[in-house]
Short mmCIF file of N, CA and C in Angstrom, two decimals:
data_model
loop_
_atom_site.label_atom_id
_atom_site.label_comp_id
_atom_site.label_asym_id
_atom_site.label_seq_id
_atom_site.Cartn_x
_atom_site.Cartn_y
_atom_site.Cartn_z
N UNK T 17 -3.34 9.53 -4.42
CA UNK T 17 -2.78 8.52 -4.75
C UNK T 17 -2.65 7.58 -5.86
N UNK T 18 -3.79 7.66 -7.17
CA UNK T 18 -3.87 7.26 -7.87
C UNK T 18 -2.12 8.81 -9.14
N UNK T 19 -3.23 9.93 -8.48
CA UNK T 19 -2.21 10.99 -8.83
C UNK T 19 -0.84 10.32 -8.27
N UNK T 20 -0.95 10.57 -7.05
CA UNK T 20 1.35 10.55 -7.05
C UNK T 20 1.37 9.52 -7.74
N UNK T 21 0.80 8.04 -7.77
CA UNK T 21 1.72 7.60 -8.98
C UNK T 21 2.28 7.29 -9.92
N UNK T 22 1.00 7.90 -10.63
CA UNK T 22 1.71 8.60 -11.79
C UNK T 22 2.30 8.94 -12.70
N UNK T 23 3.85 9.85 -11.35
CA UNK T 23 4.93 9.62 -11.54
C UNK T 23 6.00 8.52 -10.85
N UNK T 24 5.76 8.01 -11.05
CA UNK T 24 6.63 6.79 -9.94
C UNK T 24 6.74 5.59 -11.51
N UNK T 25 8.04 4.94 -10.59
CA UNK T 25 8.00 3.56 -12.07
C UNK T 25 7.07 2.54 -10.93
N UNK T 26 7.40 0.73 -12.68
CA UNK T 26 7.17 -0.55 -12.34
C UNK T 26 7.72 -0.29 -11.00
N UNK T 27 7.53 -1.68 -9.59
CA UNK T 27 8.27 -1.62 -9.01
C UNK T 27 8.22 -3.72 -8.60
N UNK T 28 6.90 -3.85 -9.72
CA UNK T 28 7.41 -5.16 -9.61
C UNK T 28 6.51 -6.60 -10.01
N UNK T 29 5.85 -5.71 -8.33
CA UNK T 29 4.99 -6.74 -7.55
C UNK T 29 3.36 -6.16 -7.41
N UNK T 30 2.29 -6.44 -7.33
CA UNK T 30 1.04 -5.26 -6.77
C UNK T 30 1.03 -6.21 -4.76
N UNK T 31 0.33 -4.74 -5.11
CA UNK T 31 -0.01 -4.05 -3.81
C UNK T 31 -1.49 -4.76 -3.18
N UNK T 32 -2.30 -5.28 -2.34
CA UNK T 32 -3.75 -4.28 -2.26
C UNK T 32 -3.77 -4.28 -0.31
N UNK T 33 -4.59 -2.36 -0.33
CA UNK T 33 -4.52 -2.35 1.39
C UNK T 33 -5.42 -2.33 0.86
N UNK T 34 -6.09 -3.44 2.64
CA UNK T 34 -6.96 -3.88 2.88
C UNK T 34 -7.67 -2.79 4.39
N UNK T 35 -8.52 -1.89 4.32
CA UNK T 35 -8.94 -1.21 5.43
C UNK T 35 -10.45 -1.28 6.05
N UNK T 36 -10.98 -0.84 6.27
CA UNK T 36 -12.32 -1.53 6.87
C UNK T 36 -13.86 0.21 6.44
N UNK T 37 -13.04 0.44 4.94
CA UNK T 37 -14.30 1.03 4.41
C UNK T 37 -13.44 0.50 2.69
N UNK T 38 -13.09 -0.04 2.06
CA UNK T 38 -12.63 -0.86 1.04
C UNK T 38 -10.81 -1.67 1.03
N UNK T 39 -10.34 -1.35 -0.30
CA UNK T 39 -9.60 -1.69 -0.81
C UNK T 39 -8.94 -0.51 -1.18
N UNK T 40 -6.96 -0.64 -1.47
CA UNK T 40 -7.13 0.24 -3.09
C UNK T 40 -5.94 -0.89 -3.53
N UNK T 41 -6.54 -1.60 -4.49
CA UNK T 41 -5.45 -2.38 -5.57
C UNK T 41 -3.75 -1.88 -6.05
N UNK T 42 -2.31 -1.35 -5.89
CA UNK T 42 -1.43 -1.03 -6.84
C UNK T 42 -0.87 -2.38 -7.43
N UNK T 43 -0.84 -1.75 -8.92
CA UNK T 43 -0.31 -3.41 -9.30
C UNK T 43 0.83 -2.11 -9.95
N UNK T 44 2.02 -2.86 -9.44
CA UNK T 44 3.73 -1.80 -9.87
C UNK T 44 3.79 -2.93 -11.08
N UNK T 45 3.45 -3.73 -11.88
CA UNK T 45 3.80 -4.65 -13.01
C UNK T 45 4.02 -3.84 -14.08
N UNK T 46 3.54 -2.31 -14.34
CA UNK T 46 3.35 -1.17 -15.18
C UNK T 46 4.21 0.05 -14.81
N UNK T 47 4.65 1.07 -15.77
CA UNK T 47 4.74 1.86 -15.54
C UNK T 47 3.52 3.11 -16.64
N UNK T 48 2.50 3.73 -15.85
CA UNK T 48 2.91 4.13 -13.55
C UNK T 48 1.85 3.21 -13.22
N UNK T 49 2.47 2.30 -12.25
CA UNK T 49 2.10 1.54 -11.15
C UNK T 49 -0.15 1.26 -11.73
N UNK T 50 -0.28 1.62 -11.51
CA UNK T 50 -2.15 1.57 -11.98
C UNK T 50 -2.87 0.76 -10.21
N UNK T 51 -3.82 2.46 -10.01
CA UNK T 51 -4.53 2.56 -8.53
C UNK T 51 -5.42 2.49 -8.93
N UNK T 52 -6.15 1.04 -8.15
CA UNK T 52 -7.82 0.94 -8.44
C UNK T 52 -8.20 0.52 -6.65
N UNK T 53 -9.64 0.12 -6.68
CA UNK T 53 -10.71 -0.33 -4.93
C UNK T 53 -11.13 -1.30 -5.68
N UNK T 54 -10.74 -2.45 -7.10
CA UNK T 54 -10.44 -3.22 -7.15
C UNK T 54 -10.02 -4.40 -6.45
N UNK T 55 -10.69 -4.86 -5.96
CA UNK T 55 -10.21 -6.01 -5.24
C UNK T 55 -10.03 -8.03 -5.46
N UNK T 56 -8.32 -7.59 -6.12
CA UNK T 56 -7.89 -8.30 -6.66
C UNK T 56 -6.97 -8.61 -6.14
N UNK T 57 -6.62 -10.23 -6.27
CA UNK T 57 -4.90 -10.63 -5.86
C UNK T 57 -4.28 -9.70 -5.72
N UNK T 58 -3.40 -10.41 -4.80
CA UNK T 58 -2.49 -9.84 -4.68
C UNK T 58 -0.96 -10.25 -4.36
N UNK T 59 0.21 -9.75 -4.15
CA UNK T 59 1.58 -10.52 -4.15
C UNK T 59 1.30 -9.98 -2.62
N UNK T 60 1.68 -8.94 -2.20
CA UNK T 60 0.95 -8.37 -0.51
C UNK T 60 0.08 -8.14 -0.18
N UNK T 61 -0.52 -8.36 0.80
CA UNK T 61 -2.14 -7.40 1.08
C UNK T 61 -1.38 -7.28 2.87
N UNK T 62 -1.70 -5.71 2.96
CA UNK T 62 -1.66 -4.49 3.80
C UNK T 62 -3.24 -4.37 4.23
N UNK T 63 -3.57 -4.74 5.89
CA UNK T 63 -4.35 -4.92 6.88
C UNK T 63 -4.34 -3.66 7.71
N UNK T 64 -4.50 -2.09 8.21
CA UNK T 64 -4.89 -1.63 9.22
C UNK T 64 -6.09 -0.94 8.32
N UNK T 65 -6.21 -0.20 9.72
CA UNK T 65 -8.12 0.80 9.81
C UNK T 65 -7.65 1.95 8.43
N UNK T 66 -9.31 2.71 7.90
CA UNK T 66 -8.62 3.67 7.20
C UNK T 66 -8.79 5.08 7.85
N UNK T 67 -8.54 5.30 8.94
CA UNK T 67 -7.74 6.17 9.29
C UNK T 67 -5.99 6.29 9.68
N UNK T 68 -5.33 5.06 10.28
CA UNK T 68 -3.93 5.24 9.24
C UNK T 68 -3.40 4.91 8.63
N UNK T 69 -4.60 4.20 7.73
CA UNK T 69 -4.01 4.68 5.60
C UNK T 69 -4.12 5.96 5.76
N UNK T 70 -5.13 6.50 5.65
CA UNK T 70 -4.84 8.04 5.37
C UNK T 70 -3.46 8.95 6.34
N UNK T 71 -2.95 8.09 7.38
CA UNK T 71 -1.84 8.71 8.45
C UNK T 71 -0.80 8.52 7.19
N UNK T 72 -0.91 6.95 6.48
CA UNK T 72 0.65 6.60 7.00
C UNK T 72 0.14 7.71 4.99
N UNK T 73 -0.54 7.83 3.93
CA UNK T 73 -0.32 7.65 2.60
C UNK T 73 0.47 9.34 2.27
N UNK T 74 -0.75 10.35 3.76
CA UNK T 74 -0.80 12.09 4.25
C UNK T 74 0.40 12.23 4.87
N UNK T 75 1.97 10.94 5.28
CA UNK T 75 3.13 11.41 6.08
C UNK T 75 3.08 10.87 7.53
N UNK T 76 2.08 11.11 7.46
CA UNK T 76 2.32 11.70 9.60
C UNK T 76 2.30 10.42 10.05
N UNK T 77 2.08 8.96 9.32
CA UNK T 77 2.00 7.78 9.52
C UNK T 77 3.14 6.50 9.53
N UNK T 78 4.33 6.65 9.99
CA UNK T 78 5.60 6.19 8.64
C UNK T 78 5.05 4.01 9.10
N UNK T 79 6.14 3.90 8.16
CA UNK T 79 4.70 2.09 7.84
C UNK T 79 5.18 1.38 8.72
N UNK T 80 7.02 1.80 9.55
CA UNK T 80 7.66 1.23 10.34
C UNK T 80 6.85 0.34 11.79
N UNK T 81 6.35 2.29 11.79
CA UNK T 81 6.44 2.27 13.21
C UNK T 81 5.15 1.96 13.00
N UNK T 82 4.33 1.42 12.27
CA UNK T 82 2.57 0.68 12.08
C UNK T 82 2.45 -0.47 12.64
N UNK T 83 3.89 -0.92 11.33
CA UNK T 83 3.77 -2.63 11.85
C UNK T 83 4.34 -2.65 13.69
N UNK T 84 5.78 -2.22 13.63
CA UNK T 84 5.90 -2.56 15.16
C UNK T 84 4.93 -2.16 16.05
N UNK T 85 4.32 -1.02 16.08
CA UNK T 85 2.52 -1.11 17.16
C UNK T 85 1.51 -1.72 16.25
N UNK T 86 1.44 -2.17 14.96
CA UNK T 86 0.44 -3.70 15.56
C UNK T 86 -0.63 -2.85 13.91
N UNK T 87 -0.87 -1.63 14.02
CA UNK T 87 -1.65 -0.59 12.80
C UNK T 87 -1.34 -1.91 11.73
N UNK T 88 -0.01 -2.45 11.35
CA UNK T 88 -0.12 -2.86 10.16
C UNK T 88 -0.03 -3.90 10.14
N UNK T 89 -0.42 -4.58 9.51
CA UNK T 89 -0.33 -5.97 9.16
C UNK T 89 -0.13 -6.23 8.32
N UNK T 90 0.76 -7.74 7.34
CA UNK T 90 1.47 -7.59 6.41
C UNK T 90 1.37 -9.50 6.03
N UNK T 91 0.08 -9.54 5.20
CA UNK T 91 -0.02 -10.83 4.83
C UNK T 91 0.85 -10.90 2.67
N UNK T 92 1.06 -12.30 3.01
CA UNK T 92 2.24 -12.57 1.99
C UNK T 92 3.71 -11.95 2.08
N UNK T 93 4.18 -11.98 0.96
CA UNK T 93 5.44 -10.86 0.48
C UNK T 93 5.49 -10.11 1.26
N UNK T 94 5.96 -10.42 3.13
CA UNK T 94 6.58 -9.05 3.21
C UNK T 94 8.01 -8.30 2.58
N UNK T 95 8.85 -9.16 1.62
CA UNK T 95 9.68 -7.55 0.23
C UNK T 95 8.65 -7.04 -0.54
N UNK T 96 7.67 -6.38 -0.88
CA UNK T 96 6.68 -6.92 -1.51
C UNK T 96 6.73 -4.89 -0.33
N UNK T 97 6.14 -5.48 0.11
CA UNK T 97 5.47 -3.99 0.79
C UNK T 97 7.28 -3.16 2.12
N UNK T 98 8.04 -4.07 2.38
CA UNK T 98 9.97 -3.66 1.78
C UNK T 98 9.90 -2.25 0.92
N UNK T 99 9.23 -1.99 -0.48
CA UNK T 99 9.53 -1.74 -2.00
C UNK T 99 8.57 -0.62 -1.68
N UNK T 100 7.48 -0.38 -0.83
CA UNK T 100 6.77 0.90 -1.26
C UNK T 100 6.65 1.30 -0.61
N UNK T 101 8.48 1.76 -0.07
CA UNK T 101 8.67 3.04 1.16
C UNK T 101 8.65 4.15 0.01
N UNK T 102 9.59 3.41 -1.21
CA UNK T 102 9.98 4.57 -2.41
C UNK T 102 8.66 4.77 -2.89
N UNK T 103 7.14 4.01 -2.83
CA UNK T 103 6.70 4.75 -4.17
C UNK T 103 5.68 5.89 -3.17
N UNK T 104 5.31 5.61 -1.88
CA UNK T 104 4.56 6.23 -1.20
C UNK T 104 5.01 8.23 -0.65
N UNK T 105 6.44 8.03 -1.38
CA UNK T 105 7.08 9.17 -0.87
C UNK T 105 7.11 9.91 -1.79
#
């Protein structure tokens, strides 16, 4: 994910993916976005199982489908979560 973000632009917010195996924090306030495993505060927190997270990042699971089926839960600003579609592709 860190490698993929190196070609992306800032998106103006921070996002945290919280999984059963740890955290991925994306600081989108800079170009390229900074990706770490630090458990920092974020504008939006996305909670999901690690296997679903891996499928999401790998393109095997659509974010909207994951949300609608309950595999993905959003805390905080849902608008920020919507911005992630451009980052994850």
